[in-house]
Amino acid sequence: MAAGDRVAVPGHVQFGDELLLGPGTPYRWRTLDGWEDSPPLDSGTVSRSDAHGAYLGRLLAQPRTITLDDMVIRTEPRRMGAAVRALRAATALRDDEQPLVVQLDDEPPLLSFARCIRRSIPVQVGGYAIGIVQGAALQFEATDPRRYGLVEQQVEARLPAAEPGLDWQVTPGPERLLYPIAFGAPGSMGSLLAVNEGDAPAHPTVVIRGPVSLPSVTNVATGAAIEYDIDLALDDELVIDTRDGTVMLNKSADRLYTVTARSVPESLFTLPPGTASLLFRAAPGATDPRASCSLRWRSAHW
């Protein structure tokens, strides 16, 4: 199932595959804290020891805490137990993060990846009997504080290849061109255009398929590049997860050690807000049309 596939109207919140809260469900909420707030920050700014002020440092966002508060659970009389059991099961303690999708108005919903770290369900006198529990709360923690568009975008490119050129056809006798003129198939430029519609840097997943040697991807605007001293055969696939900083060959073998001195750390290879132009390149003279590079990413928002 796709993340947020049950989100349909403003006020819907979906956690994982099954739990839907908001209009048309037993679980209504009144406040959502931490969703539109800026996440807490770690500052790398260091005070000057010999002058006023400080040396400017990087700001790095901490995990985002999201709280659905002042919730009301409403069911048919004497049916509250089943609704509470379903809520407990969907928000049970677990080691991995699940999609948390929120739609506030007519704008497209946004996606976070989080775990439920606190659940509060008051037991009130008569509440289970009449089918109303008030003051419930759910709290989530997202280790990645960014929020993302639901649609995962993808672009792909082949290695640069020259165009074959004009197909000259000459008839016997006086030389002349025969129409229509065949200019040949267009050559590949090895370029990729990635659009991040958010306001935060997005970490792409880069997939390089062989046959290719010394593959690299370079951001034209910033000059940042990732490059690997590796030979990929026809059926080989190198997957670079720039958020986790991993480089895996055929989903099983770690090849992070093949990174070259020209590369930036994978975690610093991001798509800034806006449009990024990137180039797929390989060892000098490499033009095999079967080699390819694809990027997958979601637009990222603070």
mmCIF file of C-alpha atoms in Angstrom:
data_model
loop_
_atom_site.group_PDB
_atom_site.id
_atom_site.type_symbol
_atom_site.label_atom_id
_atom_site.label_comp_id
_atom_site.label_asym_id
_atom_site.label_seq_id
_atom_site.Cartn_x
_atom_site.Cartn_y
_atom_site.Cartn_z
ATOM 1 C CA MET A 1 0.000 0.000 0.000
ATOM 2 C CA ALA A 2 1.217 3.526 -0.773
ATOM 3 C CA ALA A 3 1.886 5.992 2.029
ATOM 4 C CA GLY A 4 -1.172 8.135 2.725
ATOM 5 C CA ASP A 5 -3.454 6.176 0.399
ATOM 6 C CA ARG A 6 -6.409 6.622 2.798
ATOM 7 C CA VAL A 7 -5.946 10.364 3.283
ATOM 8 C CA ALA A 8 -8.817 12.036 1.418
ATOM 9 C CA VAL A 9 -9.997 15.224 3.152
ATOM 10 C CA PRO A 10 -8.546 18.044 5.262
ATOM 11 C CA GLY A 11 -8.000 16.885 8.822
ATOM 12 C CA HIS A 12 -7.017 13.333 7.918
ATOM 13 C CA VAL A 13 -3.917 11.866 9.562
ATOM 14 C CA GLN A 14 -2.710 8.412 8.530
ATOM 15 C CA PHE A 15 -0.072 6.458 10.442
ATOM 16 C CA GLY A 16 1.254 3.320 8.800
ATOM 17 C CA ASP A 17 -1.039 1.323 6.544
ATOM 18 C CA GLU A 18 -4.143 1.047 8.689
ATOM 19 C CA LEU A 19 -4.632 3.838 11.245
ATOM 20 C CA LEU A 20 -6.642 6.799 9.952
ATOM 21 C CA LEU A 21 -7.639 9.654 12.244
ATOM 22 C CA GLY A 22 -9.875 12.655 11.632
ATOM 23 C CA PRO A 23 -13.207 13.177 9.841
ATOM 24 C CA GLY A 24 -15.243 10.045 9.263
ATOM 25 C CA THR A 25 -13.267 7.965 11.793
ATOM 26 C CA PRO A 26 -13.751 7.195 15.503
ATOM 27 C CA TYR A 27 -10.627 9.248 16.293
ATOM 28 C CA ARG A 28 -10.981 13.035 16.148
ATOM 29 C CA TRP A 29 -8.238 15.501 17.064
ATOM 30 C CA ARG A 30 -8.208 19.206 17.866
ATOM 31 C CA THR A 31 -4.526 20.209 18.004
ATOM 32 C CA LEU A 32 -1.414 19.073 16.162
ATOM 33 C CA ASP A 33 1.775 20.291 17.818
ATOM 34 C CA GLY A 34 5.192 20.157 16.188
ATOM 35 C CA TRP A 35 4.021 19.643 12.613
ATOM 36 C CA GLU A 36 4.400 23.219 11.386
ATOM 37 C CA ASP A 37 6.964 24.208 14.034
ATOM 38 C CA SER A 38 10.644 24.414 13.186
ATOM 39 C CA PRO A 39 12.464 21.436 14.720
ATOM 40 C CA PRO A 40 14.952 21.962 17.570
ATOM 41 C CA LEU A 41 18.430 22.873 16.342
ATOM 42 C CA ASP A 42 22.021 22.010 17.196
ATOM 43 C CA SER A 43 24.210 25.064 16.588
ATOM 44 C CA GLY A 44 27.843 24.798 15.580
ATOM 45 C CA THR A 45 28.459 28.454 16.432
ATOM 46 C CA VAL A 46 31.454 28.838 18.774
ATOM 47 C CA SER A 47 32.143 31.892 20.939
ATOM 48 C CA ARG A 48 35.277 33.900 20.092
ATOM 49 C CA SER A 49 37.920 33.699 22.798
ATOM 50 C CA ASP A 50 39.590 36.994 21.940
ATOM 51 C CA ALA A 51 36.789 39.196 20.658
ATOM 52 C CA HIS A 52 33.111 39.939 20.886
ATOM 53 C CA GLY A 53 30.692 37.572 19.202
ATOM 54 C CA ALA A 54 31.230 34.087 17.824
ATOM 55 C CA TYR A 55 32.383 32.068 14.843
ATOM 56 C CA LEU A 56 29.384 31.191 12.694
ATOM 57 C CA GLY A 57 28.645 27.454 12.584
ATOM 58 C CA ARG A 58 26.178 25.148 10.894
ATOM 59 C CA LEU A 59 22.646 24.673 12.144
ATOM 60 C CA LEU A 60 21.580 21.021 12.201
ATOM 61 C CA ALA A 61 17.990 20.030 12.895
ATOM 62 C CA GLN A 62 17.198 17.555 15.662
ATOM 63 C CA PRO A 63 14.411 14.938 15.463
ATOM 64 C CA ARG A 64 10.893 16.318 15.127
ATOM 65 C CA THR A 65 8.317 15.596 17.844
ATOM 66 C CA ILE A 66 4.688 15.584 16.663
ATOM 67 C CA THR A 67 1.761 15.436 19.080
ATOM 68 C CA LEU A 68 -1.908 14.858 18.348
ATOM 69 C CA ASP A 69 -3.565 16.285 21.426
ATOM 70 C CA ASP A 70 -7.010 16.784 22.886
ATOM 71 C CA MET A 71 -8.346 13.800 20.941
ATOM 72 C CA VAL A 72 -11.893 12.502 21.191
ATOM 73 C CA ILE A 73 -12.663 8.843 20.521
ATOM 74 C CA ARG A 74 -16.323 8.291 19.671
ATOM 75 C CA THR A 75 -18.054 4.958 18.991
ATOM 76 C CA GLU A 76 -21.423 3.284 19.351
ATOM 77 C CA PRO A 77 -22.325 2.628 23.006
ATOM 78 C CA ARG A 78 -20.300 -0.228 24.497
ATOM 79 C CA ARG A 79 -18.088 -0.455 21.403
ATOM 80 C CA MET A 80 -15.210 1.622 22.768
ATOM 81 C CA GLY A 81 -13.054 -1.386 23.660
ATOM 82 C CA ALA A 82 -12.647 -2.439 20.017
ATOM 83 C CA ALA A 83 -11.676 1.094 18.912
ATOM 84 C CA VAL A 84 -9.105 1.367 21.703
ATOM 85 C CA ARG A 85 -7.627 -2.048 20.875
ATOM 86 C CA ALA A 86 -7.241 -1.016 17.219
ATOM 87 C CA LEU A 87 -5.530 2.209 18.288
ATOM 88 C CA ARG A 88 -3.190 0.325 20.621
ATOM 89 C CA ALA A 89 -2.239 -2.167 17.912
ATOM 90 C CA ALA A 90 -1.515 0.559 15.330
ATOM 91 C CA THR A 91 0.637 2.580 17.750
ATOM 92 C CA ALA A 92 2.465 -0.294 19.475
ATOM 93 C CA LEU A 93 6.145 0.125 20.300
ATOM 94 C CA ARG A 94 8.364 -0.852 17.377
ATOM 95 C CA ASP A 95 11.937 -0.403 16.168
ATOM 96 C CA ASP A 96 11.235 0.970 12.696
ATOM 97 C CA GLU A 97 9.550 4.174 11.533
ATOM 98 C CA GLN A 98 6.240 4.251 9.663
ATOM 99 C CA PRO A 99 4.796 6.824 7.243
ATOM 100 C CA LEU A 100 2.900 9.598 9.014
ATOM 101 C CA VAL A 101 0.801 11.588 6.518
ATOM 102 C CA VAL A 102 -1.052 14.793 7.394
ATOM 103 C CA GLN A 103 -3.460 16.848 5.276
ATOM 104 C CA LEU A 104 -4.429 20.159 6.876
ATOM 105 C CA ASP A 105 -6.364 21.861 4.057
ATOM 106 C CA ASP A 106 -6.726 21.689 0.289
ATOM 107 C CA GLU A 107 -2.941 21.740 -0.197
ATOM 108 C CA PRO A 108 -1.384 18.324 -0.914
ATOM 109 C CA PRO A 109 -0.612 16.277 2.209
ATOM 110 C CA LEU A 110 2.916 15.942 3.544
ATOM 111 C CA LEU A 111 4.724 12.835 4.713
ATOM 112 C CA SER A 112 7.026 12.175 7.650
ATOM 113 C CA PHE A 113 8.565 8.928 8.882
ATOM 114 C CA ALA A 114 8.051 8.423 12.594
ATOM 115 C CA ARG A 115 7.375 6.098 15.520
ATOM 116 C CA CYS A 116 4.693 6.492 18.164
ATOM 117 C CA ILE A 117 6.541 7.076 21.443
ATOM 118 C CA ARG A 118 3.599 7.930 23.707
ATOM 119 C CA ARG A 119 -0.074 7.023 23.818
ATOM 120 C CA SER A 120 -2.523 8.401 26.363
ATOM 121 C CA ILE A 121 -6.090 7.067 26.534
ATOM 122 C CA PRO A 122 -7.963 8.248 29.641
ATOM 123 C CA VAL A 123 -10.380 5.781 31.212
ATOM 124 C CA GLN A 124 -13.365 7.862 32.267
ATOM 125 C CA VAL A 125 -16.402 6.869 34.288
ATOM 126 C CA GLY A 126 -19.141 5.879 31.859
ATOM 127 C CA GLY A 127 -17.013 6.720 28.819
ATOM 128 C CA TYR A 128 -16.756 3.186 27.518
ATOM 129 C CA ALA A 129 -20.447 2.586 28.130
ATOM 130 C CA ILE A 130 -21.691 5.616 26.197
ATOM 131 C CA GLY A 131 -18.925 5.460 23.577
ATOM 132 C CA ILE A 132 -16.988 8.690 24.265
ATOM 133 C CA VAL A 133 -13.416 9.120 25.533
ATOM 134 C CA GLN A 134 -12.038 12.665 25.701
ATOM 135 C CA GLY A 135 -8.491 13.964 26.210
ATOM 136 C CA ALA A 136 -6.593 11.177 24.428
ATOM 137 C CA ALA A 137 -3.186 11.949 22.879
ATOM 138 C CA LEU A 138 -0.597 10.409 20.554
ATOM 139 C CA GLN A 139 3.023 11.525 20.327
ATOM 140 C CA PHE A 140 5.377 10.660 17.452
ATOM 141 C CA GLU A 141 9.110 11.119 16.938
ATOM 142 C CA ALA A 142 10.633 11.501 13.471
ATOM 143 C CA THR A 143 14.411 11.034 13.370
ATOM 144 C CA ASP A 144 14.429 12.876 10.029
ATOM 145 C CA PRO A 145 12.811 16.243 10.859
ATOM 146 C CA ARG A 146 11.951 17.022 7.262
ATOM 147 C CA ARG A 147 8.502 16.476 5.759
ATOM 148 C CA TYR A 148 8.132 15.212 2.227
ATOM 149 C CA GLY A 149 5.797 15.265 -0.736
ATOM 150 C CA LEU A 150 3.916 12.000 -1.247
ATOM 151 C CA VAL A 151 5.045 11.607 -4.846
ATOM 152 C CA GLU A 152 8.491 10.078 -5.280
ATOM 153 C CA GLN A 153 10.048 11.615 -8.384
ATOM 154 C CA GLN A 154 12.546 9.898 -10.684
ATOM 155 C CA VAL A 155 14.798 10.864 -13.586
ATOM 156 C CA GLU A 156 17.206 8.734 -15.612
ATOM 157 C CA ALA A 157 20.085 9.352 -18.013
ATOM 158 C CA ARG A 158 22.491 7.379 -20.187
ATOM 159 C CA LEU A 159 26.159 8.068 -20.706
ATOM 160 C CA PRO A 160 26.932 10.869 -23.180
ATOM 161 C CA ALA A 161 26.877 9.689 -26.784
ATOM 162 C CA ALA A 162 27.356 11.626 -30.004
ATOM 163 C CA GLU A 163 24.564 11.921 -32.566
ATOM 164 C CA PRO A 164 25.096 9.769 -35.691
ATOM 165 C CA GLY A 165 24.627 12.837 -37.875
ATOM 166 C CA LEU A 166 22.882 13.484 -41.175
ATOM 167 C CA ASP A 167 22.025 10.503 -43.373
ATOM 168 C CA TRP A 168 23.092 11.648 -46.835
ATOM 169 C CA GLN A 169 21.293 9.864 -49.650
ATOM 170 C CA VAL A 170 22.553 10.519 -53.182
ATOM 171 C CA THR A 171 20.748 9.460 -56.357
ATOM 172 C CA PRO A 172 22.532 8.520 -59.607
ATOM 173 C CA GLY A 173 23.204 11.430 -61.898
ATOM 174 C CA PRO A 174 23.149 14.974 -60.492
ATOM 175 C CA GLU A 175 23.705 14.812 -56.741
ATOM 176 C CA ARG A 176 20.760 15.823 -54.640
ATOM 177 C CA LEU A 177 19.202 15.015 -51.251
ATOM 178 C CA LEU A 178 16.193 12.769 -50.933
ATOM 179 C CA TYR A 179 13.480 13.968 -48.584
ATOM 180 C CA PRO A 180 12.562 13.431 -45.827
ATOM 181 C CA ILE A 181 16.111 13.855 -44.528
ATOM 182 C CA ALA A 182 17.087 11.425 -41.722
ATOM 183 C CA PHE A 183 19.198 13.245 -39.124
ATOM 184 C CA GLY A 184 19.641 10.089 -37.017
ATOM 185 C CA ALA A 185 18.613 9.349 -33.429
ATOM 186 C CA PRO A 186 19.449 12.122 -30.941
ATOM 187 C CA GLY A 187 22.562 11.532 -28.865
ATOM 188 C CA SER A 188 22.552 11.293 -25.075
ATOM 189 C CA MET A 189 23.906 14.209 -23.031
ATOM 190 C CA GLY A 190 24.220 12.256 -19.771
ATOM 191 C CA SER A 191 22.330 15.019 -17.958
ATOM 192 C CA LEU A 192 19.623 14.825 -15.302
ATOM 193 C CA LEU A 193 17.264 17.577 -14.153
ATOM 194 C CA ALA A 194 15.880 17.225 -10.615
ATOM 195 C CA VAL A 195 13.287 19.594 -9.134
ATOM 196 C CA ASN A 196 12.913 19.876 -5.358
ATOM 197 C CA GLU A 197 9.679 21.835 -4.793
ATOM 198 C CA GLY A 198 10.216 22.144 -1.040
ATOM 199 C CA ASP A 199 12.302 24.490 1.118
ATOM 200 C CA ALA A 200 14.704 21.907 2.587
ATOM 201 C CA PRO A 201 17.531 19.934 0.954
ATOM 202 C CA ALA A 202 16.453 16.492 -0.268
ATOM 203 C CA HIS A 203 18.648 13.394 -0.174
ATOM 204 C CA PRO A 204 18.292 11.413 -3.415
ATOM 205 C CA THR A 205 18.815 7.707 -3.905
ATOM 206 C CA VAL A 206 21.190 7.234 -6.841
ATOM 207 C CA VAL A 207 21.101 3.981 -8.827
ATOM 208 C CA ILE A 208 23.880 3.263 -11.361
ATOM 209 C CA ARG A 209 23.596 0.280 -13.702
ATOM 210 C CA GLY A 210 26.396 -1.204 -15.795
ATOM 211 C CA PRO A 211 28.266 -1.855 -17.864
ATOM 212 C CA VAL A 212 30.320 1.130 -16.701
ATOM 213 C CA SER A 213 33.658 1.962 -15.078
ATOM 214 C CA LEU A 214 34.442 4.832 -12.692
ATOM 215 C CA PRO A 215 30.840 6.151 -12.615
ATOM 216 C CA SER A 216 30.172 9.611 -11.185
ATOM 217 C CA VAL A 217 27.320 12.082 -10.701
ATOM 218 C CA THR A 218 28.089 15.811 -10.442
ATOM 219 C CA ASN A 219 25.901 18.758 -9.448
ATOM 220 C CA VAL A 220 26.660 21.389 -12.087
ATOM 221 C CA ALA A 221 25.826 24.383 -9.870
ATOM 222 C CA THR A 222 27.745 23.361 -6.741
ATOM 223 C CA GLY A 223 30.424 21.109 -8.204
ATOM 224 C CA ALA A 224 29.646 18.462 -5.582
ATOM 225 C CA ALA A 225 30.244 14.984 -6.970
ATOM 226 C CA ILE A 226 30.063 11.335 -5.960
ATOM 227 C CA GLU A 227 32.411 8.997 -7.836
ATOM 228 C CA TYR A 228 33.335 5.334 -7.400
ATOM 229 C CA ASP A 229 36.392 3.420 -8.598
ATOM 230 C CA ILE A 230 34.450 0.321 -9.582
ATOM 231 C CA ASP A 231 33.708 -1.717 -12.695
ATOM 232 C CA LEU A 232 30.033 -2.632 -13.059
ATOM 233 C CA ALA A 233 29.026 -5.496 -15.346
ATOM 234 C CA LEU A 234 25.879 -5.496 -17.440
ATOM 235 C CA ASP A 235 23.602 -6.829 -14.692
ATOM 236 C CA ASP A 236 25.269 -4.973 -11.804
ATOM 237 C CA GLU A 237 23.461 -2.255 -9.866
ATOM 238 C CA LEU A 238 25.129 0.206 -7.489
ATOM 239 C CA VAL A 239 22.695 1.910 -5.083
ATOM 240 C CA ILE A 240 23.834 5.018 -3.229
ATOM 241 C CA ASP A 241 21.569 6.121 -0.362
ATOM 242 C CA THR A 242 22.766 9.643 0.298
ATOM 243 C CA ARG A 243 20.781 10.041 3.538
ATOM 244 C CA ASP A 244 22.118 6.878 5.175
ATOM 245 C CA GLY A 245 25.503 7.236 3.486
ATOM 246 C CA THR A 246 25.519 3.687 2.124
ATOM 247 C CA VAL A 247 26.848 2.311 -1.185
ATOM 248 C CA MET A 248 25.558 -1.178 -1.980
ATOM 249 C CA LEU A 249 26.333 -3.419 -4.944
ATOM 250 C CA ASN A 250 23.442 -5.679 -5.977
ATOM 251 C CA LYS A 251 21.684 -5.028 -2.634
ATOM 252 C CA SER A 252 24.155 -7.141 -0.665
ATOM 253 C CA ALA A 253 27.794 -6.044 -0.940
ATOM 254 C CA ASP A 254 29.114 -2.853 0.680
ATOM 255 C CA ARG A 255 31.184 -0.829 -1.794
ATOM 256 C CA LEU A 256 31.634 2.393 0.163
ATOM 257 C CA TYR A 257 35.384 1.827 0.072
ATOM 258 C CA THR A 258 35.414 2.408 -3.715
ATOM 259 C CA VAL A 259 34.702 6.123 -3.260
ATOM 260 C CA THR A 260 37.349 8.335 -4.891
ATOM 261 C CA ALA A 261 39.106 11.405 -3.512
ATOM 262 C CA ARG A 262 36.978 13.602 -5.798
ATOM 263 C CA SER A 263 33.791 12.660 -3.982
ATOM 264 C CA VAL A 264 32.027 14.550 -1.245
ATOM 265 C CA PRO A 265 30.611 12.492 1.653
ATOM 266 C CA GLU A 266 27.382 10.892 0.485
ATOM 267 C CA SER A 267 25.370 12.657 3.197
ATOM 268 C CA LEU A 268 26.405 16.038 1.737
ATOM 269 C CA PHE A 269 25.212 15.174 -1.777
ATOM 270 C CA THR A 270 21.766 16.755 -1.674
ATOM 271 C CA LEU A 271 19.251 18.407 -3.981
ATOM 272 C CA PRO A 272 18.796 22.005 -2.804
ATOM 273 C CA PRO A 273 15.371 23.651 -3.110
ATOM 274 C CA GLY A 274 14.700 24.492 -6.736
ATOM 275 C CA THR A 275 16.045 22.904 -9.907
ATOM 276 C CA ALA A 276 19.350 21.013 -9.945
ATOM 277 C CA SER A 277 21.230 20.026 -13.088
ATOM 278 C CA LEU A 278 23.413 16.926 -12.730
ATOM 279 C CA LEU A 279 25.798 15.064 -15.029
ATOM 280 C CA PHE A 280 26.319 11.302 -15.283
ATOM 281 C CA ARG A 281 29.864 10.472 -16.357
ATOM 282 C CA ALA A 282 32.277 7.522 -16.402
ATOM 283 C CA ALA A 283 35.876 6.657 -17.308
ATOM 284 C CA PRO A 284 37.259 8.488 -20.377
ATOM 285 C CA GLY A 285 35.936 6.972 -23.583
ATOM 286 C CA ALA A 286 33.060 5.115 -21.892
ATOM 287 C CA THR A 287 29.919 5.422 -24.024
ATOM 288 C CA ASP A 288 28.104 2.098 -23.622
ATOM 289 C CA PRO A 289 24.418 2.962 -24.187
ATOM 290 C CA ARG A 290 23.318 0.236 -21.792
ATOM 291 C CA ALA A 291 24.819 2.016 -18.773
ATOM 292 C CA SER A 292 22.416 4.276 -16.905
ATOM 293 C CA CYS A 293 21.975 6.426 -13.833
ATOM 294 C CA SER A 294 18.672 7.197 -12.119
ATOM 295 C CA LEU A 295 17.765 9.467 -9.211
ATOM 296 C CA ARG A 296 14.788 9.020 -6.878
ATOM 297 C CA TRP A 297 13.731 11.692 -4.381
ATOM 298 C CA ARG A 298 10.823 13.435 -2.710
ATOM 299 C CA SER A 299 10.499 17.201 -2.411
ATOM 300 C CA ALA A 300 11.543 18.110 1.147
ATOM 301 C CA HIS A 301 10.010 20.690 3.511
ATOM 302 C CA TRP A 302 10.999 21.971 6.938
#
